[in-house]
Short mmCIF file of C-alpha atoms in Angstrom, two decimals:
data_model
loop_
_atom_site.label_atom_id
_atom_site.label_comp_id
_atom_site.label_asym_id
_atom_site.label_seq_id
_atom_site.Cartn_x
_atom_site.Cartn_y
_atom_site.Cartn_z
CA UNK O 215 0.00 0.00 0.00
CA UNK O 216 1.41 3.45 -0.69
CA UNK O 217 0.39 6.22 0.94
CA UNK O 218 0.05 9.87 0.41
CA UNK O 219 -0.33 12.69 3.21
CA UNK O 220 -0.89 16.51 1.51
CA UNK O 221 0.19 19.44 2.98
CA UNK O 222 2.37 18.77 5.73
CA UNK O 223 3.45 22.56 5.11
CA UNK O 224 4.91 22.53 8.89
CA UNK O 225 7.18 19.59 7.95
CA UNK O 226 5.15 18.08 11.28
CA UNK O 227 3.41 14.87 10.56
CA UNK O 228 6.24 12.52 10.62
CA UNK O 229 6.69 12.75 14.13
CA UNK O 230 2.83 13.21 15.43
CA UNK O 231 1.46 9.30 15.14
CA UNK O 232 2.91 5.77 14.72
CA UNK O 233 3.14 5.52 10.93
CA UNK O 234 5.44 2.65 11.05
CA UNK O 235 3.16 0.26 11.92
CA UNK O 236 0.91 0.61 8.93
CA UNK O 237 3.55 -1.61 7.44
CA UNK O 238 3.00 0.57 4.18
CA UNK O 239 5.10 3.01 1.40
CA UNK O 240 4.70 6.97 2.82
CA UNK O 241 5.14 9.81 1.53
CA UNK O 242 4.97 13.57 3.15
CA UNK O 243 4.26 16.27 0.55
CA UNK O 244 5.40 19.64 2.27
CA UNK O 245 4.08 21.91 -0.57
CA UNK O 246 1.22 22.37 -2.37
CA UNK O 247 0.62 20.25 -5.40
CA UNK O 248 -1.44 22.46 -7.61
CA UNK O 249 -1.58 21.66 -10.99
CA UNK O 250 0.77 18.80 -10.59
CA UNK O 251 -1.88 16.85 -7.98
CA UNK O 252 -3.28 14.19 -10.22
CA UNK O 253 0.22 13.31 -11.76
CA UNK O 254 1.44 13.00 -8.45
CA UNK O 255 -0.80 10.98 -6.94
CA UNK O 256 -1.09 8.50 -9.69
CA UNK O 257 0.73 5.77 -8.01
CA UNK O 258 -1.14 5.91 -4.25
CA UNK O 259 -3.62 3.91 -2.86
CA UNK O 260 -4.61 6.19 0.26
CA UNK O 261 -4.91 9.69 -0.07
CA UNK O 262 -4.89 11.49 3.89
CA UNK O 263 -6.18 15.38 3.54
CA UNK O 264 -5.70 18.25 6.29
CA UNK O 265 -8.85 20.00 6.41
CA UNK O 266 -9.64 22.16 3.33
CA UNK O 267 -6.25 22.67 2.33
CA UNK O 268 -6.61 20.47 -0.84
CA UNK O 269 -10.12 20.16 -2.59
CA UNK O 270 -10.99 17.03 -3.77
CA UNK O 271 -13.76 17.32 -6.29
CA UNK O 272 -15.16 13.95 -8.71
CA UNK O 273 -12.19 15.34 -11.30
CA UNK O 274 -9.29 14.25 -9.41
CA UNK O 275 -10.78 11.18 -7.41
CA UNK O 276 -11.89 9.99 -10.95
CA UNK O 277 -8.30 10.31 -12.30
CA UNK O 278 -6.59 8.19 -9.55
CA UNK O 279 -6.98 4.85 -10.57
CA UNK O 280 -5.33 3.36 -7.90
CA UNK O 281 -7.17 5.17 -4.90
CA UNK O 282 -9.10 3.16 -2.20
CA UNK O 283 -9.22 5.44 0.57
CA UNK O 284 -9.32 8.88 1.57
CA UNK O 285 -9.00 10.18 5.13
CA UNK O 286 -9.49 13.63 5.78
CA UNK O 287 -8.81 15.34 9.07
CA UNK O 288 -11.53 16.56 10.87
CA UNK O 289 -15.09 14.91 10.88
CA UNK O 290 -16.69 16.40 7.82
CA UNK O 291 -14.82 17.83 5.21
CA UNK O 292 -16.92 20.26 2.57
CA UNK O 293 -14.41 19.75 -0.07
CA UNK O 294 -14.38 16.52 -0.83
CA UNK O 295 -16.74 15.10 -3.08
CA UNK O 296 -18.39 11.97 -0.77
CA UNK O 297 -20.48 11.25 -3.60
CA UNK O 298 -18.05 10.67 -6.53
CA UNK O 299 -15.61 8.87 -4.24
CA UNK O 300 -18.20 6.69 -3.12
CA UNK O 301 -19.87 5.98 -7.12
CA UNK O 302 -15.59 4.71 -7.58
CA UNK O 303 -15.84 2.45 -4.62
CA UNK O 304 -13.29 4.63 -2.59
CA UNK O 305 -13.91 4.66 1.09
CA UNK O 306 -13.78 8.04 2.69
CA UNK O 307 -13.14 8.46 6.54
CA UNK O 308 -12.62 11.32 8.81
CA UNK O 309 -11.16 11.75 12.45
CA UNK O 310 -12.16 13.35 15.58
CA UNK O 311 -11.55 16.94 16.25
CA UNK O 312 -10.69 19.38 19.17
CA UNK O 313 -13.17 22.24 20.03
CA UNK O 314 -10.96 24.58 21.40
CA UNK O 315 -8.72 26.10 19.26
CA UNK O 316 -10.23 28.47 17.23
CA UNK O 317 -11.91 29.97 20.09
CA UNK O 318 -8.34 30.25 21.53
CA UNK O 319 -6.67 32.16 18.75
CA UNK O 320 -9.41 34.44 18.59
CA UNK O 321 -9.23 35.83 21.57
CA UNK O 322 -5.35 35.68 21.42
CA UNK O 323 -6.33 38.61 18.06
CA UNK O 324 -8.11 40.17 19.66
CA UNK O 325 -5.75 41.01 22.74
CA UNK O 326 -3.25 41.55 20.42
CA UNK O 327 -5.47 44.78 18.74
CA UNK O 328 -6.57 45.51 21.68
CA UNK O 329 -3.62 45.78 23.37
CA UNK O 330 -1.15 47.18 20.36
CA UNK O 331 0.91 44.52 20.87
CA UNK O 332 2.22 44.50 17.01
CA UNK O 333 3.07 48.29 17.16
CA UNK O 334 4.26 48.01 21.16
CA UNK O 335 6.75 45.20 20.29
CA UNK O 336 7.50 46.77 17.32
CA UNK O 337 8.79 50.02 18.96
CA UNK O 338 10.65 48.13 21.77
CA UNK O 339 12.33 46.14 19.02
CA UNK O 340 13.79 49.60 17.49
CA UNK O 341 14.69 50.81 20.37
CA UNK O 342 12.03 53.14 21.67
CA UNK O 343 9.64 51.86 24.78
CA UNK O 344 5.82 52.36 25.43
CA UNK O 345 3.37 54.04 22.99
CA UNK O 346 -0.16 54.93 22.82
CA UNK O 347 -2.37 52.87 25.58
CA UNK O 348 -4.39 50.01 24.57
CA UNK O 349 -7.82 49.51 25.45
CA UNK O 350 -9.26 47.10 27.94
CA UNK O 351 -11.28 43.77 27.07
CA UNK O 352 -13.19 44.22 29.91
CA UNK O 353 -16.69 46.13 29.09
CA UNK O 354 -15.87 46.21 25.69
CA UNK O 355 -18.68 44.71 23.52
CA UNK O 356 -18.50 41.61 21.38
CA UNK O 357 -20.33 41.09 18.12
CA UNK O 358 -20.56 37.19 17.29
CA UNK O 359 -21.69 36.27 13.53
CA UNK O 360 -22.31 32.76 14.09
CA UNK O 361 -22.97 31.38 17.16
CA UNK O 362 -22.67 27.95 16.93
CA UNK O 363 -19.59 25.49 18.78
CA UNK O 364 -16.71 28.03 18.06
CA UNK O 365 -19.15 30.84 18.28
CA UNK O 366 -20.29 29.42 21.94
CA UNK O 367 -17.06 29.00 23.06
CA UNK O 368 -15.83 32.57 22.07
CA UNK O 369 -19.12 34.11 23.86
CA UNK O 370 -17.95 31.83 27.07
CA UNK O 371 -14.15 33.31 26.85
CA UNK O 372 -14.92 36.51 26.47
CA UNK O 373 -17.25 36.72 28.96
CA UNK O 374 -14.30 35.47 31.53
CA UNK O 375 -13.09 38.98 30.59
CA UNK O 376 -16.04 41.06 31.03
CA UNK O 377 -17.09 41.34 27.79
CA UNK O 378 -20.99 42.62 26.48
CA UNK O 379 -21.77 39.74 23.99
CA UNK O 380 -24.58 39.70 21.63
CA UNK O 381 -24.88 37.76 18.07
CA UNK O 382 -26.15 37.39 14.82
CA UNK O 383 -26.88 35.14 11.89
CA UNK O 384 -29.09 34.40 9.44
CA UNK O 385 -30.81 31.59 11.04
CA UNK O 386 -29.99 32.41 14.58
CA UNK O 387 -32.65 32.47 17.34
CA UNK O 388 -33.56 33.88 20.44
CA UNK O 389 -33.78 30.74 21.85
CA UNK O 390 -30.44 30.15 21.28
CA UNK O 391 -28.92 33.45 22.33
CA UNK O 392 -30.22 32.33 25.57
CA UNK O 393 -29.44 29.50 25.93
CA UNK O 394 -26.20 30.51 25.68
CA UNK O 395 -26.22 33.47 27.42
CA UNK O 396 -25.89 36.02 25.05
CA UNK O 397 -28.08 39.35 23.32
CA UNK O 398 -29.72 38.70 20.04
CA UNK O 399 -29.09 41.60 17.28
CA UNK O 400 -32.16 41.71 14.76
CA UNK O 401 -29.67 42.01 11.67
CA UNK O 402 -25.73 41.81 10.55
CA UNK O 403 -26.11 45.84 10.20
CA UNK O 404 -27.73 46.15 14.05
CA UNK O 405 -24.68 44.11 15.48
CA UNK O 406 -22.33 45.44 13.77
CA UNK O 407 -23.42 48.97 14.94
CA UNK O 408 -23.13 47.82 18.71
CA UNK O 409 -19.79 45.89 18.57
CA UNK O 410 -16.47 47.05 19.34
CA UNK O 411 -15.09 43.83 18.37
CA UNK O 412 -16.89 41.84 15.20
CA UNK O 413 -16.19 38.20 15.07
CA UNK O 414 -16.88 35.59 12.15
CA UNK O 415 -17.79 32.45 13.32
CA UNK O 416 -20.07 30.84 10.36
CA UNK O 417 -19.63 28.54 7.78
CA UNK O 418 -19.39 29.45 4.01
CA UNK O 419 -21.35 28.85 1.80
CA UNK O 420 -23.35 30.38 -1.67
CA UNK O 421 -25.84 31.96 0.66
CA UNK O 422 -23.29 33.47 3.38
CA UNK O 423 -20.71 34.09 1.28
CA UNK O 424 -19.35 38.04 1.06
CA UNK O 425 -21.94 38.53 3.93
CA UNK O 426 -20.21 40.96 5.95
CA UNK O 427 -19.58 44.05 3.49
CA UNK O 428 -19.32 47.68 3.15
CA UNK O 429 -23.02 48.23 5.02
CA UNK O 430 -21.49 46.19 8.21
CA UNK O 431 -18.34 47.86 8.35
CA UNK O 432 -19.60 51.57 8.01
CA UNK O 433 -22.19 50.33 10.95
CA UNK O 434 -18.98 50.03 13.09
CA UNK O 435 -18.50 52.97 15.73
CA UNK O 436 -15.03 54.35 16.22
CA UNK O 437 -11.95 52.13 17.23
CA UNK O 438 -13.85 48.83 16.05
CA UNK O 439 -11.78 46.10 14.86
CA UNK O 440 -13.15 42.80 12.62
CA UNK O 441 -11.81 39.50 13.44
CA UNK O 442 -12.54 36.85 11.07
CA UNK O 443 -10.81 33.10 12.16
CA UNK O 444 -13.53 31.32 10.12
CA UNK O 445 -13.59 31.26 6.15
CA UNK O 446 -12.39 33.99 4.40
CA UNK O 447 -14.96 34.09 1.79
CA UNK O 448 -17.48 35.27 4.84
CA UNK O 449 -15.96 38.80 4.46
CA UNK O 450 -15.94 41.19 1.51
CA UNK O 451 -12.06 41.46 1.04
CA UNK O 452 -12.00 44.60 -0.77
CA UNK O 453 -14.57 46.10 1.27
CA UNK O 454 -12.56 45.09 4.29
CA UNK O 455 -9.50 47.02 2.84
CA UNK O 456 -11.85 50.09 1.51
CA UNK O 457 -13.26 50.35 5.25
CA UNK O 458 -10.06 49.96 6.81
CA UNK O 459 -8.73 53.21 4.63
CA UNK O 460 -11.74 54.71 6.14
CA UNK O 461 -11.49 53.79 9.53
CA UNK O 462 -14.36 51.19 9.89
CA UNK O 463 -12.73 48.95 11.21
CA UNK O 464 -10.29 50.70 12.43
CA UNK O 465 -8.29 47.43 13.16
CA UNK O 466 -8.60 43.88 11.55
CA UNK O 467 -7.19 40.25 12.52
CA UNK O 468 -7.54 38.06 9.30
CA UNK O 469 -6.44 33.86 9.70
CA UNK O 470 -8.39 32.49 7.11
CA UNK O 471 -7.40 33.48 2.95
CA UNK O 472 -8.86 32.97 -0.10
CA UNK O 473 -5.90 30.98 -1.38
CA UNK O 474 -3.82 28.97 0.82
CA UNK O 475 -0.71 29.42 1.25
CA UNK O 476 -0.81 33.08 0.13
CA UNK O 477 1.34 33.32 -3.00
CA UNK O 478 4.12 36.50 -3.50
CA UNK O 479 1.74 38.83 -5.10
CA UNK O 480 -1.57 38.20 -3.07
CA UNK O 481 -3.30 41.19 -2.63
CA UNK O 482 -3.77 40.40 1.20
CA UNK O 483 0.31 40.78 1.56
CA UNK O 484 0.14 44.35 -0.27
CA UNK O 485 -2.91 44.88 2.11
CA UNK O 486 -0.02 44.26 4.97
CA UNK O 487 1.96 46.44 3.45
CA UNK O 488 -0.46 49.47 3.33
CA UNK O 489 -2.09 49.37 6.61
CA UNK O 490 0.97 47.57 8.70
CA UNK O 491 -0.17 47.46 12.51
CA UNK O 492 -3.79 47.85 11.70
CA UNK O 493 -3.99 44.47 9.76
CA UNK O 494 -3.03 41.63 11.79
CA UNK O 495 -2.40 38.37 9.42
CA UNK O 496 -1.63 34.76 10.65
CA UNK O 497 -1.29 32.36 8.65
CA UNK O 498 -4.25 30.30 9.49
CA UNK O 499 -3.79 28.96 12.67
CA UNK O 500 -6.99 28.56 14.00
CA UNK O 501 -7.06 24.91 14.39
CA UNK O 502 -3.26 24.81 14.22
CA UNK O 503 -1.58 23.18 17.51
CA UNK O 504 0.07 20.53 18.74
CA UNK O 505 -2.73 18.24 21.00
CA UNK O 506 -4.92 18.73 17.50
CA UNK O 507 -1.85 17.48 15.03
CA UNK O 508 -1.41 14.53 17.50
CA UNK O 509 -5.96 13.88 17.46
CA UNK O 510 -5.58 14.66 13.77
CA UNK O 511 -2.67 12.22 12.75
CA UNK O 512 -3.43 9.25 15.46
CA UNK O 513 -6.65 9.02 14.03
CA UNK O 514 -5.47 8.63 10.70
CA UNK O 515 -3.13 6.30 11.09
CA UNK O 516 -6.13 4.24 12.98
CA UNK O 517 -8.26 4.69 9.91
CA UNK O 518 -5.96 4.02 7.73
CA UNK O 519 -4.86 0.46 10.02
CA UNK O 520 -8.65 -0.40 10.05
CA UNK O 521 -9.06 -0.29 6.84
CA UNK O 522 -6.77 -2.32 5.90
CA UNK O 523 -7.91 -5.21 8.09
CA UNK O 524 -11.57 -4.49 6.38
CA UNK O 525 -13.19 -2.70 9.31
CA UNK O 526 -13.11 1.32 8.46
CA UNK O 527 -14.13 3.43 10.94
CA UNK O 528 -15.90 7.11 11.46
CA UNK O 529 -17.04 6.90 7.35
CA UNK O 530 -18.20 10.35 6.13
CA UNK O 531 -21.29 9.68 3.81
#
């Protein structure tokens, strides 16, 4: 059996699960494929995935004739075509994933902004010592678009700080707000106008996707900053960098791109470029840490065991 695992970009895998004893032919791909996937992969039996990073639509799954098994990382996986893979008899299986994370980084952005800590380090680095105070968390008030796990968990965080937390989404409900303990905005343009802090938590799709645009961000009062750790395709980009020129937001924390990794002449690098502090970029780390790589890769080296001893487990359909 030969076996492929994409986009190891942090050179990490190797070292996070037992792949010795699949008794099988592995190979770590670092970089992207691109163009070059299908050629690549002609010779591989199992295909493992890390989230979204590689689509896998009926094209490519078609074009392997050797592939039996996918694993993806993650429970569900949008980007794979479950269908097609199973019309070519190729057996698709997921892992288990930690909730934490996201909610983590987020409010690790947000302090940052809040804080100044880009333009605070920045001027102890070159010499100089404190600048202009930051702002507290504390009675500041949190905008959540999307309230559901991640959402939840962000609400519950910044609470612990003394944060005002109310949400908003298309199919959100009152109900739900309190059940989780949180004030329910009556549209994205409402929120927006009574958030200091506006946070994406939804996923993307035709129906949400460019949802928060130029209305939401010239809702924003002064000082607001956008935070968007969910998909970037949720956010207008150049209405992000048109309010951001006009001071609403006046700050931004972006993890999530359009194209993954961002290539040399992306326009959200010469975004960086133009608005330096103001536009925090990470290169999506959201679910990005160790305990998750270890969940992540342990569970795909289980899949990949069980299936070959005919018993696959946790089967996305």
């Amino acid at each position: 059996m030969k076996i492929a695992v994409l986009d190891d970009w942090a050179k990490a895998a190797p070292a996070m699960a037992d792949w010795a004893g699949l008794a099988a032919e592995i190979r770590f791909f670092d970089q992207p494929l691109g163009e070059g996937l299908i050629e690549a992969l002609q010779d591989f039996d199992v295909v493992c995935l890390m989230r979204e990073r590689t689509p896998f639509p009926a094209s490519f799954i078609q074009a392997l004739p050797r592939l039996r098994l996918i694993v993806t990382t993650g429970p569900r996986n949008l980007s794979i075509d479950v269908a097609a893979a199973k019309a070519q008899g190729v057996t698709v299986c997921g892992t288990r994933s930690r909730k934490t994370t996201t909610s983590e980084l987020t409010l690790a952005l947000m302090l940052m902004l809040a804080r100044r800590l880009p333009q605070e380090t920045g001027l102890l680095a070159s010499g100089g010592w404190q600048g202009a105070p930051g702002r507290d968390l504390a009675s500041l008030r949190l905008g959540l678009v999307g309230l559901g796990n991640v959402g939840a968990q962000v609400a519950a965080l910044a609470k612990a700080f003394g944060m005002e937390v109310a949400a908003w989404s298309p199919n959100l409900t009152q109900e739900r707000c309190d059940a989780i303990g949180v004030g329910f905005a009556g549209s994205l343009t409402d929120l927006a106008a009574a958030s200091d802090v506006l946070s994406v938590h939804m996923v993307l799709s035709e129906t949400t996707r460019g949802l928060i645009g130029a209305e939401a961000f010239a809702a924003l009062p002064e000082e607001a900053m956008v935070l968007n750790t969910s998909r970037a395709g949720l956010i207008d980009r150049d209405a992000l960098f048109e309010g951001l020129r006009e001071g609403r937001p006046a700050q931004a924390a972006i993890d999530v791109f359009e194209e993954e990794p961002l290539s040399a002449d992306d326009p959200w690098r010469a975004a960086a470029r133009e608005f330096g502090p103001k536009l925090l970029l990470t290169p999506h780390l959201g679910y990005v840490t160790e305990a998750t790589w270890r969940l992540f890769y342990q569970d795909t080296v289980e899949a990949i065991a069980a299936f070959q001893q005919g018993t696959p487990v946790r089967t996305l359909t």
